[in-house]
Structures are given as structure tokens and as C-alpha cells.
Amino acid sequence: AAIVASGLLPGALEIMEKVDLLIVDKTGTLTEGKPKLASVTPAAGQDENELLRLAASLERGSEHPLAAAIVAGAAERQLELESAHDFAAIPGRGVTGVVSGRKVLLGNQRLMDEQGTPPERLAPRAEALRRQGAGVMFLAVDGCLVGLLAVQDPVKASAPEAIRMLHEDGMRIVMLTGDHRATADAIGRELGIDQIEAEVLPQGKGEFVKRLRAEGHVVSMAGDGLNYAPALAMADVGIA
């Protein structure tokens, strides 16, 4: 791990002795960070393989781990992908683009609501998957909800023991994630996390760390060096 702080490395290590609260990312920190496609649920009248083909065609140019899981899932089914045009990633929400002349949206419920495609019809299925710890992405084509995709990212084998040892040292642990509340709660309960902050947008993560420091905590943050850069910089000690 790389430790960063406002001073040199020895200064960061001295501050670590005083840390009373550790904030951790979920994906890639508590989990393996290598999600796999778990299921594809089509809306009524939709074809499962076609949904996956469209989603994978949209995501094939993305470097996000969730995108890799979808593309790998399509490859396992030997689906033929196409090029996506006008691709755009919307932070904290999902991706959008044009595939085969159709506008495709793939992302969370916030994205669907903002684009006028509320996913009520698939809400029960989505909630059941989240309670199993899965991440859920809705798929809309030309303004119509056509299905959802679920991915599973297993908890690291070392995570339960690490959490136990930190608790024995008196450390309070907070999980900070952009994931849906139900998904985050499932992972948090499994590991015995003290506090779970879910559905936090990227720009809100640094503000959360700032607020905890203002309350008098000495805060360390452990997470992805790219997605959590503002939060890592705001902590007393950031571990990337």
C-alpha cells in the first residue's frame, strides 16, 4: 500500500498512531475488486442475450471493473458485440451511448430517474439481488426500461480477519461507497462494519471525510487512489 499525507512518510506513520477512525472503500478494498456477471433479468417481452449484447457493446470501451464483468459475461455466451458511439460516463450514475442507432443507458436507479425511465417494474427483483450483496444496473433502450444486470464481487478472504484485528485495537470502521444502500448493508453486516455510508457521489466523499475531522476524529482513509482521490487527500492519512 502507498501511504500519503501532507508531510513525509515518517510523519504519516506518526499520525497513524493517533488515528481513531478508519474509512474504507468497498470495491477493491473489502472486496476482490473483480466482479463477475451474476444474472441478466429481462423485462417482459425482452430477450436476455440481446440485453447483454447491448450492455456489453456499450461498456466495451470502459475501463471500469463492472464494465469488464459485463463484457466477459457476453464473451462467455459468445455474443457478437458492436461499436458504441457518443459514449459518456456519468460519475456516480452509469454510462450512456448509441449502439446500432439506439440510445442505450446503463446505470443505477438515480440515472434512470433522471432520464425519465423509472425502474419500478423491476424494483422487487433489484432489491432481492441487492440484499444478496449484488450490484444492480438497469438497462434502458430508446427511453424504455428493458432489463437489469447484476454483478457479484466476493469479499476478500483476508477482510474478516483484518476487521477483527482493527476492532481489537479499538478502531472504529466506516464503509464509504457509492453503492445502493441494500448492497452496502449486506456486505457491511457480513464483515461487522461499524457504520455504513452508501449512495455517496464521488464529490461527496471528500466532504464526508472533512466533516468527520471537524468533529474531532483523526481519520485514515483506505481506498482506490483514483476514485477516492479527494477523500484520500482530505484524510489525516490516506492509504491508496
Coordinates of C-alpha atoms in Angstrom, one line a residue:
A1 CA 0.0 0.0 0.0
A2 CA 1.1 3.5 -0.6
I3 CA 0.7 6.0 2.3
V4 CA 0.2 9.6 1.5
A5 CA 0.0 12.6 3.9
S6 CA 0.7 16.3 3.9
G7 CA 4.2 15.5 5.3
L8 CA 6.8 12.9 4.6
L9 CA 6.3 9.2 5.2
P10 CA 7.7 9.2 8.8
G11 CA 5.2 11.9 9.6
A12 CA 2.3 9.9 8.2
L13 CA 3.4 6.9 10.3
E14 CA 3.4 9.1 13.4
I15 CA -0.1 10.3 12.7
M16 CA -1.3 6.7 12.3
E17 CA -0.7 6.1 16.0
K18 CA -3.4 8.7 16.7
V19 CA -6.0 7.5 14.2
D20 CA -9.3 6.6 15.9
L21 CA -11.4 6.2 12.8
L22 CA -10.7 4.3 9.5
I23 CA -12.8 4.9 6.4
V24 CA -12.7 2.1 3.8
D25 CA -13.9 1.8 0.2
K26 CA -15.9 -1.3 -0.6
T27 CA -14.9 -2.3 -4.1
G28 CA -11.3 -3.5 -4.3
T29 CA -10.6 -2.8 -0.6
L30 CA -13.1 -5.0 1.2
T31 CA -14.0 -7.0 -1.9
E32 CA -11.8 -8.6 -4.5
G33 CA -12.5 -5.8 -7.0
K34 CA -13.0 -8.4 -9.7
P35 CA -16.8 -8.5 -10.1
K36 CA -18.5 -11.2 -12.2
L37 CA -21.8 -11.1 -14.1
A38 CA -24.3 -12.9 -11.9
S39 CA -27.5 -12.7 -13.8
V40 CA -29.5 -10.9 -16.5
T41 CA -33.2 -10.2 -15.9
P42 CA -35.2 -9.0 -19.0
A43 CA -38.4 -7.0 -18.7
A44 CA -41.5 -8.7 -20.1
G45 CA -41.1 -9.4 -23.9
Q46 CA -37.3 -8.8 -23.9
D47 CA -34.6 -11.2 -24.9
E48 CA -31.9 -11.8 -22.3
N49 CA -29.0 -12.3 -24.7
E50 CA -29.9 -9.2 -26.6
L51 CA -29.9 -7.1 -23.4
L52 CA -26.5 -8.4 -22.5
R53 CA -25.2 -7.8 -26.0
L54 CA -26.3 -4.2 -26.0
A55 CA -24.9 -3.6 -22.5
A56 CA -21.5 -5.2 -23.4
S57 CA -21.3 -3.3 -26.6
L58 CA -21.8 0.0 -24.7
E59 CA -19.3 -1.0 -22.0
R60 CA -16.5 -2.5 -24.1
G61 CA -14.6 0.8 -24.2
S62 CA -14.8 1.4 -20.5
E63 CA -12.1 0.6 -18.0
H64 CA -14.4 0.2 -15.0
P65 CA -14.4 -3.3 -13.3
L66 CA -18.2 -3.5 -13.7
A67 CA -17.8 -3.0 -17.4
A68 CA -15.2 -5.8 -17.6
A69 CA -17.6 -8.1 -15.9
I70 CA -20.4 -7.4 -18.4
V71 CA -18.1 -7.8 -21.4
A72 CA -16.7 -11.0 -20.0
G73 CA -20.2 -12.3 -19.5
A74 CA -21.1 -11.6 -23.1
A75 CA -17.9 -13.3 -24.2
E76 CA -18.9 -16.5 -22.3
R77 CA -22.1 -16.6 -24.2
Q78 CA -20.2 -15.9 -27.5
L79 CA -22.3 -12.8 -28.3
E80 CA -21.3 -10.6 -31.1
L81 CA -20.6 -7.0 -30.0
E82 CA -20.8 -3.7 -31.9
S83 CA -19.1 -0.4 -31.6
A84 CA -20.8 2.3 -29.4
H85 CA -20.9 5.9 -30.4
D86 CA -21.3 9.1 -28.3
F87 CA -20.2 7.2 -25.2
A88 CA -20.3 9.1 -22.0
A89 CA -19.7 8.1 -18.4
I90 CA -21.8 9.9 -15.8
P91 CA -20.0 9.9 -12.4
G92 CA -21.9 8.1 -9.7
R93 CA -24.7 7.1 -12.1
G94 CA -23.6 5.0 -15.1
V95 CA -22.9 5.2 -18.8
T96 CA -24.8 6.2 -22.0
G97 CA -24.2 5.9 -25.7
V98 CA -25.6 4.8 -29.1
V99 CA -25.5 1.2 -30.2
S100 CA -27.0 0.1 -33.6
G101 CA -28.7 3.5 -33.8
R102 CA -30.4 3.1 -30.4
K103 CA -29.8 5.2 -27.4
V104 CA -28.6 2.9 -24.6
L105 CA -28.5 3.8 -20.9
L106 CA -26.9 1.5 -18.3
G107 CA -26.6 2.5 -14.7
N108 CA -28.2 2.9 -11.3
Q109 CA -31.7 4.0 -10.3
R110 CA -30.6 7.6 -10.0
L111 CA -29.6 7.6 -13.7
M112 CA -32.9 6.0 -14.7
D113 CA -35.0 8.5 -12.7
E114 CA -33.1 11.5 -14.1
Q115 CA -33.6 10.2 -17.7
G116 CA -37.3 9.6 -17.2
T117 CA -37.1 5.8 -17.1
P118 CA -38.1 4.9 -13.5
P119 CA -37.4 1.2 -12.9
E120 CA -40.5 0.4 -10.8
R121 CA -41.4 -2.8 -12.7
L122 CA -38.1 -4.4 -11.9
A123 CA -37.7 -2.9 -8.4
P124 CA -38.6 -6.1 -6.4
R125 CA -36.0 -8.2 -8.4
A126 CA -33.4 -5.5 -7.9
E127 CA -34.0 -5.3 -4.2
A128 CA -33.8 -9.1 -3.8
L129 CA -30.4 -9.1 -5.6
R130 CA -29.0 -6.2 -3.5
R131 CA -29.9 -8.0 -0.3
Q132 CA -27.6 -10.8 -1.5
G133 CA -24.8 -8.3 -1.9
A134 CA -25.1 -7.9 -5.6
G135 CA -24.6 -4.7 -7.5
V136 CA -27.5 -3.9 -9.9
M137 CA -27.5 -1.9 -13.1
F138 CA -30.6 -1.1 -15.1
L139 CA -30.7 -1.0 -18.9
A140 CA -32.9 1.3 -20.9
V141 CA -33.1 1.5 -24.7
D142 CA -34.6 4.4 -26.6
G143 CA -36.3 5.6 -23.3
C144 CA -37.8 2.2 -22.4
L145 CA -36.6 0.1 -19.5
V146 CA -35.7 -3.3 -20.9
G147 CA -34.0 -5.2 -18.0
L148 CA -31.3 -5.3 -15.3
L149 CA -27.9 -6.8 -14.9
A150 CA -26.5 -8.0 -11.6
V151 CA -22.8 -8.4 -10.7
Q152 CA -21.2 -10.1 -7.7
D153 CA -17.9 -9.0 -6.2
P154 CA -16.8 -11.5 -3.4
V155 CA -15.4 -10.3 -0.1
K156 CA -11.7 -10.7 0.2
A157 CA -10.7 -13.8 2.2
S158 CA -8.5 -11.6 4.4
A159 CA -11.1 -8.9 5.1
P160 CA -12.9 -10.5 8.1
E161 CA -9.7 -11.1 10.0
A162 CA -8.4 -7.6 9.2
I163 CA -11.6 -6.1 10.5
R164 CA -11.5 -8.2 13.7
M165 CA -7.9 -7.1 14.4
L166 CA -8.7 -3.5 13.8
H167 CA -11.7 -3.7 16.2
E168 CA -9.4 -5.3 18.8
D169 CA -7.2 -2.3 18.6
G170 CA -10.2 0.0 19.3
M171 CA -10.6 1.3 15.7
R172 CA -14.0 2.4 14.5
I173 CA -14.5 1.4 10.9
V174 CA -16.8 3.2 8.4
M175 CA -17.5 1.9 4.9
L176 CA -18.0 4.7 2.3
T177 CA -19.4 3.7 -1.0
G178 CA -21.5 4.8 -4.0
D179 CA -23.3 1.5 -4.0
H180 CA -27.0 1.2 -3.2
R181 CA -27.9 1.0 0.5
A182 CA -29.1 -2.6 0.4
T183 CA -26.0 -3.8 -1.3
A184 CA -23.7 -1.9 1.1
D185 CA -25.7 -3.1 4.1
A186 CA -25.3 -6.8 3.0
I187 CA -21.5 -6.5 2.8
G188 CA -21.3 -4.4 6.0
R189 CA -23.3 -6.9 8.0
E190 CA -21.2 -9.7 6.8
L191 CA -18.0 -8.0 7.9
G192 CA -19.3 -6.3 11.1
I193 CA -18.6 -2.8 9.8
D194 CA -19.5 -0.1 12.5
Q195 CA -21.0 2.5 10.2
I196 CA -22.1 2.3 6.5
E197 CA -22.4 5.3 4.3
A198 CA -23.9 4.3 1.0
E199 CA -25.0 6.1 -2.2
V200 CA -22.4 8.7 -1.8
L201 CA -21.5 10.5 -5.0
P202 CA -17.7 10.9 -5.8
Q203 CA -17.7 14.6 -4.9
G204 CA -19.4 13.9 -1.6
K205 CA -16.7 11.6 -0.3
G206 CA -14.2 14.3 0.4
E207 CA -16.8 16.3 2.2
F208 CA -17.7 13.3 4.4
V209 CA -14.1 13.0 5.5
K210 CA -13.8 16.7 6.1
R211 CA -16.9 16.6 8.4
L212 CA -15.5 13.7 10.5
R213 CA -12.2 15.6 11.0
A214 CA -14.2 18.7 12.1
E215 CA -15.9 16.5 14.7
G216 CA -12.5 15.9 16.2
H217 CA -11.6 12.5 14.8
V218 CA -8.2 11.6 13.5
V219 CA -9.1 9.9 10.2
S220 CA -7.4 7.5 8.0
M221 CA -8.9 6.6 4.6
A222 CA -8.1 3.5 2.6
G223 CA -9.4 3.2 -0.9
D224 CA -8.8 3.4 -4.7
G225 CA -6.3 6.1 -5.5
L226 CA -8.3 7.3 -8.5
N227 CA -11.9 7.2 -7.5
Y228 CA -11.2 8.3 -3.9
A229 CA -8.5 10.9 -4.6
P230 CA -10.4 13.8 -2.9
A231 CA -11.2 11.7 0.2
L232 CA -7.7 10.4 0.4
A233 CA -6.3 13.9 0.3
M234 CA -8.8 15.2 2.9
A235 CA -7.9 12.5 5.4
D236 CA -5.2 12.9 8.1
V237 CA -3.6 9.8 6.4
G238 CA -4.6 8.3 3.1
I239 CA -3.8 4.7 2.2
A240 CA -4.1 4.0 -1.6

